[in-house]
Amino acid sequence: MGEFKGFMNYDKQQLHELSLVERLNHHDAFQQRFTKDEAAQQGARCMDCGTPFCQTGEPFGKETIGCPIGNYIPEWNDLVYRQDFKTAYERLSETNNFPEFTGRVCPAPCEQSCVMKINRESVAIKGIERTIIDEAYENGWVQPKIPKHRRDESVAIVGSGPAGLTAADELNKLGYNVTVYERAHEAGGLLMYGIPNMKLDKDVIRRRIDIMQQSGIRFETDTEVGVDISREALNEAYDAIILCTGSQNARDLPLEGRMGFGIHFAMDYLTEQTQYLNGEIKAPSISAEGKNVVVIGAGDTGADCVATALRENCKSIVQFNKYTKQPEAIEFDENTYWPLAMPVFKMDYAHKEYESKFGFEPRAYGVQTMRYDVDRVGNVKGVYTQILEETDEGMVVVDGTERHWPADLVLLSIGFIGTETTVPHAFNIQTERNKIVADNKDFRTNQPHIFAAGDARRGQSLVVWAIQEGRAVANAVDEYISEKTFV
Amino acid sequence: MLEYGKKIGLYDSREEHDACGIGFYANMDNKRTHDIVEKSLEMLRRLDHRGGIGADGVTGDGAGIMTEVPYSYFAQHVDFELPEEGQYAVGMFFTNEKIAGSKHEAQFNNYFEVEGLTVLGYRDVPVDTHAIAAHVAETMPYIQQVFVALNDVSLIERTLFLARKQIEYYAQQQQLDLYFTSLSHRTIVYKGWLRSDQIKALYQDLNHADYVSKLGLVHSRFSTNTFPSWKRAHPNRLLMHNGEINTIKGNVNWMRARQNRLIETIFGDDKDKVKEIVDEDGSDSAIVDNALEFLSLAMEPERAAMLMIPEPWLYNKANDANVRAFYEYYSYLMEPWDGPTMISFCNGDKIGALTDRNGLRPGRYTITKDNYIVFSSEVGVVDVPESQVAFKGQLNPGKLLLVDFNEHKVIENNELKARIANELPYESWLSQFKVNLDLENIKYQPSNWDDATLMRLQKQFVYTKEEMDKYLTELVENKKDPIGAMGYDVPIAVLNEKDETLFNYFKQLFAQVTNPPIDAYREKIVTSELSYLGGEGNLLQPNETVLKRIQLQRPVLTEAQLTAIEQSHLDVAHIATIYSGDLETALEQIGDKAIQAVKNNKEVLVLDDRGLVERSGYAMPMLLAVSHIHQLLIREGLRMKTSIVALSGETREVHHVACLLGYGANVVVPYLAQRTIEQLVNQQRLVGDIFENVQTYTDTLSEGVIKVMAKMGISTVQSYQGAQIFEAVGLSDAVIDKYFTGTQTKLSGISIEMIDQENKARQTPKSEYIESGSTFQWRQQGQYHAFNPTSIHLLQHACRLNDYEKFKAFSHEVNHKRTDHIRHLMEFKKQTPININEVEPASEIVQRFNTGAMSYGSISEEAHQTLAEAMNQIGGKSNSGEGGENPQRFIVDEAGHNRSSAIKQVASGRFGVTSDYLQHAKEIQIKVAQGAKPGEGGQLPGTKVYPWIAEVRGSTPGIGLISPPPHHDIYSIEDLAQLIHDLKNANKDANITVKLVSKTGVGTIAAGVAKAYADKIVISGYDGGTGASPKTSIQHAGVPWEIGLAETHQTLMMNDLRSRVKVETDGKLLTGKDVAYACALGAEEFGFATAPLVVMGCIMMRVCHKDTCPVGIATQNQDLRALFKGRAAHVVNFMHFVAEELREILAELGLKSVDELVGRTDLLNRKSNLASRRPKAAAMNVEALLYQHEGDRFRKIEQNHHLEQGFDLTELYPDAQIAIDQGQSFKGKYQLKNEQRDVGVITGSMITRAHGAEGLPEDTIFAETTGHAGQSLAAYTPSGLTIHHTGDANDYVGKGLSGGKVIVNAPNAQREDEIIVGNVCFYGASHGKAYINGKAGERFCIRNSGVHAVVEGIGDHGLEYMTGGRVVVLGDVGKNFGQGMSGGVSYIFPSDVAQFKADNKLASLDFDEITVDAERNVLKDMLEAHVRYTDSLKAKKILEDFENVAKKVVKVIPKDYKLMMQKIDLQKQQTDVLDEALLNAFNDKREVLAPEQQRTAVY
């Protein structure tokens, strides 16, 4: 365990961040790792619980309790406390293929369910994780894992998001010949194009893809399966195929005026911004520069839009939140929420940035969008809303609260309804409610040699669940191929 | 009626235990009188309270008497001619048919004639069966005597033995159920299934005035069961026995292994007439008798007794060098027969009495001026006028007392042993021939393996990070078996889905009630880790060649040390235990190899799996290989020619080593664990050099085994070896019979094929990494724990939100489709349901619920009070645990909060057990054992003894507290009966309950406990929680409650005792379903501990022992306590949820009340659909759990505690009642007898009731008594009661004294040097004064916390565990003085000051001088009071020359105590607020104070 009584002696520390003002001038990552000493002190706070809830990894309703991939958190906390970063890295790698991703973008259900969270601040698990992996890269400990014996069988993975990359990494370690197909220009999927650079530096992804390539994994980018390469060709060439096509079909808000110009899906906006930064396109077609921006939807993607628009030097932003503003803090006799999150008000990085620039935070609460305000030439001018109130019967619109919000750009960030249909159609794969039908034990679709994992199977979720699925599907595929070979 | 050796359901008669009162009376001048017989029988009657009585109140457990053959009586009463005295022998025997005149008579006669003897005739022993119960009379055998002329045969005993043996074999074939109580020309034994007062009435002979004898040895038996026991009554043919031989299984095995040679040595050509030395179906006592009798054919019985039950000699440097040499020499030849035991033997010429090394059985004796001797468990059993007393003494631990009728005197221990030790040149043999390999100086050799090899082996043997970081590292760092907290909540091995090591199928046995565990740390002097390698010599032919064995200081070695042995004169063979085919065949192959090797004179067989370093394959489970070879070699008669070494990669824990030794290994070499330690040093996880760390590891493993042994009361490794002190859970009967022969097991389980599969699967690594391990810590990737994040959070949310649906989700999580517990192997049969409204309400049901014993100290005040408040609200009961309770909680506060624990616990430390505490109990629970660490005591480290804890426990802040492993007043079942009697006297309205831990044979123990008049018996599962306990114990000791509960219920039913006691069970009960199972298996009350803790916020951190509980439950830290958020209401919700779920089940079963479900095993079925993916679980046979007996299934009758007939309620209290009520003084005079126990206890309790903890002013009630006081004189008496007794007293004087005053005055000045009070006086006493005008027995003032006592000499282990008070000893102390003493002060006036200091030096104690006047005055006052009360000559003499007192006295004070008292004193100068001063002193962690800060004296 960490230091005896360390949790009573030290407070939680957040990762270092660039100043709220300075960071708006560029798209560089705003967060930095701990120093080794800082990480060690944070590691000292870990109580090495007999029952480490941080490791639970159970979905509970819409929430997740603890780490889905069961990271050996108490164990590497202790190693970090002893400043043995190398072993900590090895221990971390046993369960997590890509700590540099989760260490940056995971919402950290581990911290939420950390036992210390019952009555104090959690261990800075995510920060420690990030520091371990950064330290590992800096010291050159992250090396390609070239299998000792290369097998004859090969596997195709469709989609290079976190699930696909994980499956590729795992199967390659087992000696399979793995090819990853990606329709975009660069591999990484949502990691590459869905998450803005300031949160996840694209070089971090490239660095990993590089190592994976050196390990023997082939990446076929700019290749859309079902379009650029046929189902037959894949069936012919591979012993198994894993579909990790994600859940990119965005949820629409088809209200009056939806056809107006200037109303876009958030993901389109963010993708273009990344493509632009990457140099894939000359200029983005959607820009927030000098505009009044309305972001509909209160999730992380919405916040990413806020942050990106800020960097584009927009005029104003408001982010609509359907729900009433949560209390700043809850007074309680006993924490009846833990290990679930306590419903209290939180400021994301984007909101703090906005507040620092404009003096108030960008969110509006209890807001129901009624219709878009579109001018005669078809440009969006604003959005009409009403107030929603929480009652016993659920959220109810309050009459007479209509309001107009001026907007030149409206970004829809209200989630995803499921996977796109191209690939399932091409392979004749059964879907249900926009998800590919496969269970979480053998991950098999209705086609015996085709497997599905990640958001395409389970629906929109966290990167860490994608990693969990990627590892599990790799096992399932290995079992499938081994059985087949044995027979 | 049940025959011995039979099993019914879970009951196995071999598990019976007994204990007893023993004694003898003899005239050393060989005067024969009938009076001796009469007085001996009277002695027996006066020991009646030590015997057992059946449920009917008439049936005894057995009694008997040995006398000389009454020659003159027989001469008149047989109808045939008898030769002269000594020319004939008499055999007294039982059969199931009359022999004389039957077809068997000629056969009998023939066997005698073959040996040169002539049968003179037979006689039917006249009996009057009116004296005994009808059902007992029905079982009475034919009791006959045969008279045999000796015809000048030369070796009489040997000849009679041979004849008897042959007749026994014949009778066995003829199924005559023959049993010779005696066959001797000197002694005869009359005994039977009798109460001690019935023997005389049954056997007419004994009443006849012509029946004369110079001696009478008597025995009154207390058996755990009341079954026909004519044979098992004592005395046996040569000896009678009080106690138990714990190592009997090993002794029997070893005896069997060496018997051919021994029989041949004695009988030569006649050897085939004797098939075996011991009758393995006999009780342990009978087996000891067999062995002693056999050895006595070749040597004097006293020497045989010394060999079998040796004194501890290893750490006892004070003994005569020759005697030590004698013992050391014979340790090469035979293991001690170890256990709490006292034997008394008699061959007509001599009577001996011997206590074992621990001396846990009392033996007091009186020699009279006319040369009689009275020896007995108690004083006062034969009336001897004081004027006739020549000497009174006590038989001390390890000592031998011999009455030699030829020398007309008692031969004293030292003289006798010196005499025997000088018969042969043992010392010179040892100095010349003892092999010394100097192994201690052979260094561990670092390995030359590469990391990959090490890791491959670690993975194959499933080493985990948890084991490396939290077991091996901690073990080495702390030099002890690592400590854990909370219970074990992983399924038992056979139900675990994960592949388990075979070691985990074996559960350590432990002592409870019928024998005591021992304290191997504080009483190290009795222990020995010696072990031997090489073939064993011939016990009966002592010579120097015996010493060619190699003596090892410890049974665990390193590879380098093994190499040294290989290079010695011993011939060593390695037998590889690696296999790849099937295990059974592989075992056969190594068996053949082993036999061949021994035949080739290999004296050491090394079972070796180190070959895995070079090649692949599977290692056999080392335990299986060792036990198989051990058993095989015994069967082949080869075991004594060789020794077994386990060179094992799998072995790493203390439990593993204990198992290997227990199943026959002589030495264990855990090579891979040692390499792993090396690795940990290289990784800097351990500091220091490799050699040092490996050595620490190796030594600590050995010491850990000592502690495992100590739990069973075994002191020497040698007798533990092969003793199989384990119970198997989940192995098939076939596996047990073939490979682990004789091991106790209740439910048959997996086969050898499944063991093979599991072993191979386990040794096939599943990951490329070293696994995390999840034995104690939960891991997502690891095994199932009943308390896991999901179950914990559901339970917490359900109870906090009072959400029954969530509770059902929790219940579903832990019960549905799970097979984690034995109960899950069964399901309830479908019945016609009833409407749930017809079922008794939850509010009734919850009154059967109790919370577990958790001490204030192990948990915080907030948590402790919350539980009490919750349980009082619903009419259930909370349990104080063993740490006492703040008296303020006894009062219901203005808001109506009742925070008093209804159950007050009495544990071995007796913390806070005062008269007042006991008065405020509805139930008093004697904790005999605790599920998480049965057979162990506890230790509350000083860092947790915060001032408020110290206050309640009557100790000093910051000073660690020890709960001894045994209750020092319960060494056997009759002692427990006495403690129950004490507590019932101390609060006659409280129910007395006894808490036991589930293990094989707990049912028979429970039956004994019921016969000891307990009102309720608690059967705890092994998985119960703990605030701190060695992980070895948490995981490996005890068995699930299902087995113990079912066995208890069945055994109580069989004995017709179930209706007299309630039965409660606990151990991870979580849901209504769990309770339903427990109820059907026989419980009517239910205990919960971990679940309510979780409800209050516990999240299974398992850091209770570290004082860092982050939710304020298991901590005393004020900052953390402030975080406690538990609420009584939540606990109430939980209890109601459980009751509600139970109601649902009752309704489904068509039952209206819980009572209707108790013991209804007929409603249970084995689960039909045990999934095929659980093959191990599917192999379990649970039939025996479901056996059902007829009769009352739950308590209907109150126990009769016989208080009304006691001294207090017949004499003292009626006389003093008015005075007590009115607070006036009273004085009375009384005469006491030893049967009058607990004198003053009820009277004292009435003072407390009337006047509270304060009691009355000193001496208000003053009783002057004379005679022989029974046990527990003045126990628990409060201030205001004084008992001034003149004469002597038995054990436990002033136990728990709570302010009263006890004076025991010698009857005259000559007696002042002799023992006048028995053992364990002032145990757990907290307050009061005592003046003892003579010597006290062993363990004087043990765990005293406040009494001021003056005594004139004390026995062994004086002041053990004392935490406070002041004790003046005007004389010498016995061995092992002041061990574990952590508080208080003692002033010793030894006969030789320098010698005292030299003999009793301890790192924990200071020997100071008295320098201050104030202190001198305190001492003077005590001495003056002593003179005032007792007229003590010694005290007077000291006072006469008091100016020079400093030269005569040694002040003994614990160092820690002195330092803390000085700190407190310092702090008191800073502040007037006492609490603040105490807390500051507690927080002052300095180890030394500056000289000017040291107060001049602490006293």
PDB file of N, CA and C in Angstrom, chain B residues 594-612:
ATOM      1  N   ALA B 594       9.875 -45.501  -2.813  1.00  0.00           N
ATOM      2  CA  ALA B 594      10.156 -45.220  -1.402  1.00  0.00           C
ATOM      3  C   ALA B 594      10.424 -46.519  -0.650  1.00  0.00           C
ATOM      4  N   ILE B 595       9.588 -47.506  -0.895  1.00  0.00           N
ATOM      5  CA  ILE B 595       9.770 -48.787  -0.196  1.00  0.00           C
ATOM      6  C   ILE B 595      11.140 -49.366  -0.538  1.00  0.00           C
ATOM      7  N   GLN B 596      11.450 -49.324  -1.822  1.00  0.00           N
ATOM      8  CA  GLN B 596      12.726 -49.852  -2.257  1.00  0.00           C
ATOM      9  C   GLN B 596      13.884 -49.108  -1.594  1.00  0.00           C
ATOM     10  N   ALA B 597      13.754 -47.790  -1.561  1.00  0.00           N
ATOM     11  CA  ALA B 597      14.820 -46.978  -0.982  1.00  0.00           C
ATOM     12  C   ALA B 597      15.038 -47.329   0.484  1.00  0.00           C
ATOM     13  N   VAL B 598      13.952 -47.492   1.227  1.00  0.00           N
ATOM     14  CA  VAL B 598      14.111 -47.805   2.649  1.00  0.00           C
ATOM     15  C   VAL B 598      14.741 -49.194   2.794  1.00  0.00           C
ATOM     16  N   LYS B 599      14.291 -50.093   1.954  1.00  0.00           N
ATOM     17  CA  LYS B 599      14.885 -51.436   2.015  1.00  0.00           C
ATOM     18  C   LYS B 599      16.378 -51.381   1.703  1.00  0.00           C
ATOM     19  N   ASN B 600      16.763 -50.382   0.916  1.00  0.00           N
ATOM     20  CA  ASN B 600      18.191 -50.188   0.632  1.00  0.00           C
ATOM     21  C   ASN B 600      18.866 -49.293   1.672  1.00  0.00           C
ATOM     22  N   ASN B 601      18.209 -49.198   2.825  1.00  0.00           N
ATOM     23  CA  ASN B 601      18.787 -48.470   3.962  1.00  0.00           C
ATOM     24  C   ASN B 601      18.937 -46.971   3.755  1.00  0.00           C
ATOM     25  N   LYS B 602      18.066 -46.394   2.935  1.00  0.00           N
ATOM     26  CA  LYS B 602      18.082 -44.930   2.826  1.00  0.00           C
ATOM     27  C   LYS B 602      17.387 -44.387   4.068  1.00  0.00           C
ATOM     28  N   GLU B 603      18.105 -43.581   4.799  1.00  0.00           N
ATOM     29  CA  GLU B 603      17.540 -43.091   6.058  1.00  0.00           C
ATOM     30  C   GLU B 603      16.828 -41.750   5.918  1.00  0.00           C
ATOM     31  N   VAL B 604      16.988 -41.148   4.764  1.00  0.00           N
ATOM     32  CA  VAL B 604      16.274 -39.896   4.496  1.00  0.00           C
ATOM     33  C   VAL B 604      15.704 -39.989   3.080  1.00  0.00           C
ATOM     34  N   LEU B 605      14.389 -39.821   2.963  1.00  0.00           N
ATOM     35  CA  LEU B 605      13.770 -39.769   1.644  1.00  0.00           C
ATOM     36  C   LEU B 605      13.398 -38.316   1.361  1.00  0.00           C
ATOM     37  N   VAL B 606      13.951 -37.776   0.293  1.00  0.00           N
ATOM     38  CA  VAL B 606      13.615 -36.389  -0.049  1.00  0.00           C
ATOM     39  C   VAL B 606      12.593 -36.421  -1.176  1.00  0.00           C
ATOM     40  N   LEU B 607      11.371 -36.030  -0.874  1.00  0.00           N
ATOM     41  CA  LEU B 607      10.350 -35.914  -1.911  1.00  0.00           C
ATOM     42  C   LEU B 607      10.582 -34.565  -2.579  1.00  0.00           C
ATOM     43  N   ASP B 608      10.812 -34.594  -3.867  1.00  0.00           N
ATOM     44  CA  ASP B 608      11.520 -33.488  -4.499  1.00  0.00           C
ATOM     45  C   ASP B 608      10.829 -33.078  -5.796  1.00  0.00           C
ATOM     46  N   ASP B 609      10.370 -31.819  -5.871  1.00  0.00           N
ATOM     47  CA  ASP B 609       9.828 -31.357  -7.155  1.00  0.00           C
ATOM     48  C   ASP B 609      10.715 -30.272  -7.775  1.00  0.00           C
ATOM     49  N   ARG B 610      11.951 -30.216  -7.331  1.00  0.00           N
ATOM     50  CA  ARG B 610      12.861 -29.195  -7.830  1.00  0.00           C
ATOM     51  C   ARG B 610      13.256 -29.471  -9.289  1.00  0.00           C
ATOM     52  N   GLY B 611      12.988 -30.671  -9.744  1.00  0.00           N
ATOM     53  CA  GLY B 611      13.290 -31.017 -11.124  1.00  0.00           C
ATOM     54  C   GLY B 611      12.588 -30.123 -12.131  1.00  0.00           C
ATOM     55  N   LEU B 612      11.548 -29.441 -11.680  1.00  0.00           N
ATOM     56  CA  LEU B 612      10.832 -28.547 -12.593  1.00  0.00           C
ATOM     57  C   LEU B 612      11.706 -27.397 -13.079  1.00  0.00           C
TER      58      LEU B 612
END
